[in-house]
Tab-separated table of C-alpha atoms in Angstrom:
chain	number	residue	atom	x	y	z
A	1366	UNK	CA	-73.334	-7.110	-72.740
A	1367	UNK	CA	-70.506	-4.784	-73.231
A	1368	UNK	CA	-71.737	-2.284	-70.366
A	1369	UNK	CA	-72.445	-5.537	-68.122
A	1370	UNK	CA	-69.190	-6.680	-68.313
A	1371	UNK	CA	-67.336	-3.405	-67.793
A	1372	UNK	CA	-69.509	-3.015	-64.869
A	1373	UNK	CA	-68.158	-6.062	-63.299
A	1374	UNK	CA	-64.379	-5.090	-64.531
A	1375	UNK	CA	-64.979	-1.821	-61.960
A	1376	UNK	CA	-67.134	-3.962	-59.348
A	1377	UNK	CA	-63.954	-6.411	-59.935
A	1378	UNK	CA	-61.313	-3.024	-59.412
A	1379	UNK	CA	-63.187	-1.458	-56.572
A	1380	UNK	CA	-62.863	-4.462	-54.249
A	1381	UNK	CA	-59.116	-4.913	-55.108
A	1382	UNK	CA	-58.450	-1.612	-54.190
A	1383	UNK	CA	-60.636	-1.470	-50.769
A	1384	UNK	CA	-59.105	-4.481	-49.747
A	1385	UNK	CA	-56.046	-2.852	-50.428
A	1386	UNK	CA	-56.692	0.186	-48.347
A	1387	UNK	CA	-58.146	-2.058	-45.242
A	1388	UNK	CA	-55.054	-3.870	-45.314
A	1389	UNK	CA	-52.718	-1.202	-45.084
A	1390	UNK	CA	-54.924	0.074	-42.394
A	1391	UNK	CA	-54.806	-2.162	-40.046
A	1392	UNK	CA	-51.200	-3.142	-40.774
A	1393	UNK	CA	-49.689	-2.349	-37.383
A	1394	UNK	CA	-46.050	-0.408	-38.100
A	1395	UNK	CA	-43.251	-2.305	-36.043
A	1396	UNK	CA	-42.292	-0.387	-32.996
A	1397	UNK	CA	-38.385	0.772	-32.277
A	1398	UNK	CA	-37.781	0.553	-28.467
A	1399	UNK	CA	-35.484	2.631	-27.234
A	1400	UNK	CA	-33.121	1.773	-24.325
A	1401	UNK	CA	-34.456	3.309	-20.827
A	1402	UNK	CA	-32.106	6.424	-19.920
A	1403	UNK	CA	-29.946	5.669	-17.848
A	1404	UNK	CA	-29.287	8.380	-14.822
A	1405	UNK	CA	-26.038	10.180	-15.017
A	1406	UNK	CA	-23.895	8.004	-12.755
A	1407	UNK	CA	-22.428	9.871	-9.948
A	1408	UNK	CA	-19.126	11.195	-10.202
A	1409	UNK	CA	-16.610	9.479	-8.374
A	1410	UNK	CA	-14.787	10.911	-5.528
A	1411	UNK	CA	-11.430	11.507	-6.688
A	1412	UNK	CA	-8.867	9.242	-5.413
A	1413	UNK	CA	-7.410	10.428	-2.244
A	1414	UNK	CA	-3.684	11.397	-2.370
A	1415	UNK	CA	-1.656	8.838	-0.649
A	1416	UNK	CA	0.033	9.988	2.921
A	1417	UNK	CA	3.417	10.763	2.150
A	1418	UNK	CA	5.746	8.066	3.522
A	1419	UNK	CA	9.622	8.477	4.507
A	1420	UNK	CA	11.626	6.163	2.955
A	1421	UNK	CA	14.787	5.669	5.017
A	1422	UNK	CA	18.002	5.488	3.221
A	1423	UNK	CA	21.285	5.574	3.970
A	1424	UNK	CA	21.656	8.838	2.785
A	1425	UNK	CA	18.712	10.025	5.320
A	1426	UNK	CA	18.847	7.688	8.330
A	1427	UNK	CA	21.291	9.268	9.954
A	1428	UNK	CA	18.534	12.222	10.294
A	1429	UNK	CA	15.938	10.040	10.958
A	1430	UNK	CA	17.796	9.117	13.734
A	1431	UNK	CA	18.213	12.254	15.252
A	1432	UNK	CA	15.081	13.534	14.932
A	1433	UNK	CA	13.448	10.580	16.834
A	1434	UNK	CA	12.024	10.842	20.377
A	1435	UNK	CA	12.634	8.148	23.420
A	1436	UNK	CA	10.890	7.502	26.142
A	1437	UNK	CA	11.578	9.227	29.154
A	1438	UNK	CA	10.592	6.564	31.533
A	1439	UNK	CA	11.046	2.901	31.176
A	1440	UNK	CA	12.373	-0.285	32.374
A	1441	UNK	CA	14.638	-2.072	29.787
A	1442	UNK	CA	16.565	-5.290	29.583
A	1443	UNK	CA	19.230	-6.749	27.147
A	1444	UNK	CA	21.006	-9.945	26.526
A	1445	UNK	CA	24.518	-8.671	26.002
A	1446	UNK	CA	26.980	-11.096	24.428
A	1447	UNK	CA	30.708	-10.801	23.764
A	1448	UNK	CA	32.499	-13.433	21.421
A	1449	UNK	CA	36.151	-13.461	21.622
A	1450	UNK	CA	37.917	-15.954	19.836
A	1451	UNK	CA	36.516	-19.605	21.583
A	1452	UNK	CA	35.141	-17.595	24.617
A	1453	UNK	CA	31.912	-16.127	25.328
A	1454	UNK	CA	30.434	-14.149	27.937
A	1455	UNK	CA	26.518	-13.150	28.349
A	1456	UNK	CA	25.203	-10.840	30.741
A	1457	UNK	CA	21.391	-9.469	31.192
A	1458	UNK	CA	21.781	-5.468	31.535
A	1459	UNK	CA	19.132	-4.256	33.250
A	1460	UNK	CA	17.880	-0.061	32.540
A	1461	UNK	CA	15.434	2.369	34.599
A	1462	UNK	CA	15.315	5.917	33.194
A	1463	UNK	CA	12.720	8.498	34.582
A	1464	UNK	CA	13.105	12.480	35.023
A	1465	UNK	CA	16.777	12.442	33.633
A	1466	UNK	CA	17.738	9.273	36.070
A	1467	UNK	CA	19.191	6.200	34.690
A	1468	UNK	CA	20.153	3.415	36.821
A	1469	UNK	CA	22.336	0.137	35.089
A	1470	UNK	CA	22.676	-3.492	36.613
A	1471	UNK	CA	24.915	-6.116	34.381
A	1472	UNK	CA	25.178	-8.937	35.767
A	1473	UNK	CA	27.293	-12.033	34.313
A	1474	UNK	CA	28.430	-15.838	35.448
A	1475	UNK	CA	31.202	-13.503	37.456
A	1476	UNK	CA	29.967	-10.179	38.971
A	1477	UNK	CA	27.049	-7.446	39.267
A	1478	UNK	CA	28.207	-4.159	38.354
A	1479	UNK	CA	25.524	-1.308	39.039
A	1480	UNK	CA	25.772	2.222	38.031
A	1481	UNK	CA	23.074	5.229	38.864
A	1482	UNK	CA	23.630	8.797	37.284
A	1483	UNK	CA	21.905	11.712	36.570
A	1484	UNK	CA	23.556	12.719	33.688
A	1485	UNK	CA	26.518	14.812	35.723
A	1486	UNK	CA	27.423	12.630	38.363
A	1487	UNK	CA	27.733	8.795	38.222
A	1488	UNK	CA	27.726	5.934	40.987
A	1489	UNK	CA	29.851	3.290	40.150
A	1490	UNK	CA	29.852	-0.206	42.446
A	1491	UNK	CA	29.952	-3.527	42.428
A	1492	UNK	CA	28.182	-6.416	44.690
A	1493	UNK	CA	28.856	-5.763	48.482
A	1494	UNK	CA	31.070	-2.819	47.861
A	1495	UNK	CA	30.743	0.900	48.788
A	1496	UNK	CA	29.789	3.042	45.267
A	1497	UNK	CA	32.447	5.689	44.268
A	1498	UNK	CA	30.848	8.553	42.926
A	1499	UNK	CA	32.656	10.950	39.856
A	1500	UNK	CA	31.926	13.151	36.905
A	1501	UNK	CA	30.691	12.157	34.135
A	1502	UNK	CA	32.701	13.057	31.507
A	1503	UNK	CA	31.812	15.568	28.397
A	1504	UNK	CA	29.832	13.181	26.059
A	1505	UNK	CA	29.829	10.184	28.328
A	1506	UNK	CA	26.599	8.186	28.388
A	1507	UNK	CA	25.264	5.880	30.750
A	1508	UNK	CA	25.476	3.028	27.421
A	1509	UNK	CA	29.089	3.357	27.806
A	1510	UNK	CA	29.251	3.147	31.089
A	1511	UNK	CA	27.028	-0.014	30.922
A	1512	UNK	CA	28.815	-1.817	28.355
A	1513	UNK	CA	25.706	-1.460	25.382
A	1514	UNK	CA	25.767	0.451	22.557
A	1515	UNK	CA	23.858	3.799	21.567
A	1516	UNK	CA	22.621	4.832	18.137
A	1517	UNK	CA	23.948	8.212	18.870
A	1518	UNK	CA	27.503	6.750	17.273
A	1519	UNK	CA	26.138	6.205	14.302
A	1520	UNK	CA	24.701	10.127	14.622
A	1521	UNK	CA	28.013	11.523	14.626
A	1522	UNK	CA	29.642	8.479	12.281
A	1523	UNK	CA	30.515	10.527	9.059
A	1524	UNK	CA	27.947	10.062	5.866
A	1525	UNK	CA	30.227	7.720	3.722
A	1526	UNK	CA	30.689	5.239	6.689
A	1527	UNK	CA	27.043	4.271	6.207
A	1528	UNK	CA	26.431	1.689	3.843
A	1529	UNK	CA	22.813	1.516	4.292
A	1530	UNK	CA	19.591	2.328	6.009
A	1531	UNK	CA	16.033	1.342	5.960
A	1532	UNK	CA	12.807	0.543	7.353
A	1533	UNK	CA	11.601	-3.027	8.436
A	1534	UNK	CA	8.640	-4.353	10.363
A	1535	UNK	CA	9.042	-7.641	12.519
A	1536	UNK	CA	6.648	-9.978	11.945
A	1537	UNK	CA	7.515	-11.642	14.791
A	1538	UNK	CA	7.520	-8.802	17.240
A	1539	UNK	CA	5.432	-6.790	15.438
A	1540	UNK	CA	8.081	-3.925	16.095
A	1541	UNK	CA	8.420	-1.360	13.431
A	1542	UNK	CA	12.300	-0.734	13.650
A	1543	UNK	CA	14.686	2.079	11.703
A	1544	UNK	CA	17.735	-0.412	10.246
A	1545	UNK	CA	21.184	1.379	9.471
A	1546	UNK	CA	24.681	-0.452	8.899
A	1547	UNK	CA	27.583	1.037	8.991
A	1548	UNK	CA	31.092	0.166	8.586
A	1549	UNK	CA	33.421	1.612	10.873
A	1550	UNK	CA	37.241	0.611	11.864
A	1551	UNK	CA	37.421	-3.034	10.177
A	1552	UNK	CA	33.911	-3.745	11.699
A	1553	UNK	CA	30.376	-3.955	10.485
A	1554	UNK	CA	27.835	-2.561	12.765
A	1555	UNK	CA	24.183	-3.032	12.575
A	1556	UNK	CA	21.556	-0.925	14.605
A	1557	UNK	CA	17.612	-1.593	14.926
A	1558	UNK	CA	16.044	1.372	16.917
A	1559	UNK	CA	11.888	0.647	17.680
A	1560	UNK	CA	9.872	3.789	15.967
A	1561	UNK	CA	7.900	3.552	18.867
A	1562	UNK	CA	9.751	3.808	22.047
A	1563	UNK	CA	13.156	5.698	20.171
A	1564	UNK	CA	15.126	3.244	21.649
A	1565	UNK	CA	17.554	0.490	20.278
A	1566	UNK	CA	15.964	-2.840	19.879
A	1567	UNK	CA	19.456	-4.559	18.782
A	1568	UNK	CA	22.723	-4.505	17.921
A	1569	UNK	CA	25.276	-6.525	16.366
A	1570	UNK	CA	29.079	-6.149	15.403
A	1571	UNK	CA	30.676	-8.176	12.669
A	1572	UNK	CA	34.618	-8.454	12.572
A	1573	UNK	CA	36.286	-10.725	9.753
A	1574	UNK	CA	32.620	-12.289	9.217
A	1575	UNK	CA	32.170	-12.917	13.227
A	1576	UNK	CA	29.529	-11.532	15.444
A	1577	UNK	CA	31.861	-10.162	18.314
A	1578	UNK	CA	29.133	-8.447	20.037
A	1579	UNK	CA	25.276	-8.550	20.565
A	1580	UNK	CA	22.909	-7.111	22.336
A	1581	UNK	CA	19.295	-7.542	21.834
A	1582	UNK	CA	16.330	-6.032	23.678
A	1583	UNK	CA	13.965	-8.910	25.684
A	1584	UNK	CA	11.903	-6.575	27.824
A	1585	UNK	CA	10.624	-3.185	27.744
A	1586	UNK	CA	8.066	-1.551	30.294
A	1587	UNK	CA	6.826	2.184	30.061
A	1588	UNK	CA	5.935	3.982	33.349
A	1589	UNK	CA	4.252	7.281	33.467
A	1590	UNK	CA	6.379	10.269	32.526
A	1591	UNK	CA	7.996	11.799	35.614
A	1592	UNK	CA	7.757	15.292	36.556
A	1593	UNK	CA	10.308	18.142	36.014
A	1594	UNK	CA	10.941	18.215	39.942
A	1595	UNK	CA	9.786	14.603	41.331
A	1596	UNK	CA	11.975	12.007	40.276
A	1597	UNK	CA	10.632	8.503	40.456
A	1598	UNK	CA	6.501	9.622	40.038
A	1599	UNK	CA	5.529	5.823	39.170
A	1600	UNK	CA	5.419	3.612	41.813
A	1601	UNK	CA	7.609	0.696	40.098
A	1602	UNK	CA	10.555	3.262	39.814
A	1603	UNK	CA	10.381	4.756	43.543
A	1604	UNK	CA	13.402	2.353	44.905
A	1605	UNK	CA	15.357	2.552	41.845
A	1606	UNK	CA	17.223	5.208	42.171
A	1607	UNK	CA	18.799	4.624	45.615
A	1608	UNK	CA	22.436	3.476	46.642
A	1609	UNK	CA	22.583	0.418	48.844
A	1610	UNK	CA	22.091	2.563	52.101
A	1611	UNK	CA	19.227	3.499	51.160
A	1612	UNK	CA	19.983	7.345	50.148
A	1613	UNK	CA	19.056	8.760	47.128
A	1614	UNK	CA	22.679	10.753	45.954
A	1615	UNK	CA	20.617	13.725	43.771
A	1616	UNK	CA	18.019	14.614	46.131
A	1617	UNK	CA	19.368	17.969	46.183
A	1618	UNK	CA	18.268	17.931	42.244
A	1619	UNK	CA	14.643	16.444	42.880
């Protein structure tokens, strides 16, 4: 009896420990997934160095200025008023320029006043009357001579007359212009010169908080650049450097 029943304690032992053994067996181990590697990412491009802009200041516009280019042939018109006291006076002033020619009409509610010059000699007459020709004077322009302003006064203005100077882009023209103001001899003078065509856009003067003078451009037309020797080349500008007779006064210059 005693064998029998430590027969059946090992019978009783073995199965415990074969059912142990098939269990752990066929356990299945959890698995640890590892994230998917991920391919180097590309390197970005390194950011591109901005273009270096000019910032115009009063301390550099005067430079800016000078160092801008104008057309060399081109039709332009201004609105020119003068305010003096309860009076005012407009006149359109009318510009061709080609090869070193400039010819000015101003015309007003009283007369038409025409000039042509080529930068030594100038025509002076009026409506109906026989031009008188003279020298132009050292550092005479044809804007003096025509009654508008030119930029190159605030050139030669000295550095602590200017009070300020920037860049601005009309929305409403769509213009990009070079802004300077300057005060000179109890007046405030602003300038707006076009980056694109080097030429003045507007111009106002300011006495004792009163615009006394305006002119603003309201028509610009670019012809093809004359030649060195031929005066005139687009077909727009062939009459406009003539005298009333018909007779060109620099032809011994073309």
């Amino acid at each position: 009896m005693l064998a029998a029943a430590c027969a059946a304690a090992l019978l009783v032992v073995a199965v415990l420990v074969l059912l142990f053994l098939s269990g752990r067996s066929g356990r299945k181990h959890d698995e640890i997934v590892l994230p998917e590697s991920r391919p180097a990412q590309e390197q970005e491009d390194p950011p591109r160095e901005e273009e270096s802009v000019l910032t115009v200041t009063a301390d550099n516009v005067q430079t800016v200025l000078q160092s801008m280019t104008r057309l060399s042939a081109f039709h332009q018109t201004f609105t020119v008023t003068r305010r003096s006291g309860t009076h005012t006076r407009t006149a359109v002033v009318d510009v061709w320029a080609s090869g070193g020619r400039v010819r000015a009409e101003s015309t007003d509610s009283f007369e038409t006043r025409y000039l042509l010059t080529d930068g030594e000699t100038v025509c002076i007459w009026y409506e109906g009357e026989t031009p008188t020709a003279f020298s132009m004077q050292d550092g005479a322009t044809y804007e003096d001579l025509a009654g508008l302003p030119t930029y190159e006064d605030i050139i030669r203005l000295p550095s602590a007359a200017i009070r300020e100077g920037g860049f601005l882009a009309d929305s409403q023209t769509g213009l990009d212009l070079v802004y300077v103001r300057a005060l000179t001899d109890g007046a405030e003078r602003q300038y707006w010169v076009s980056t694109d065509s080097g030429l003045l856009y507007r111009q106002t003067t300011t006495v004792d908080g009163t615009v006394v003078y305006e002119a603003e451009q309201t028509l610009l037309e670019t012809f093809q650049k004359a030649c060195a020797k031929r005066y005139g080349e687009d077909a727009a500008l062939a009459d406009a450097f003539r005298l009333p007779d018909g007779t060109d006064p620099f032809t011994s210059a073309s």
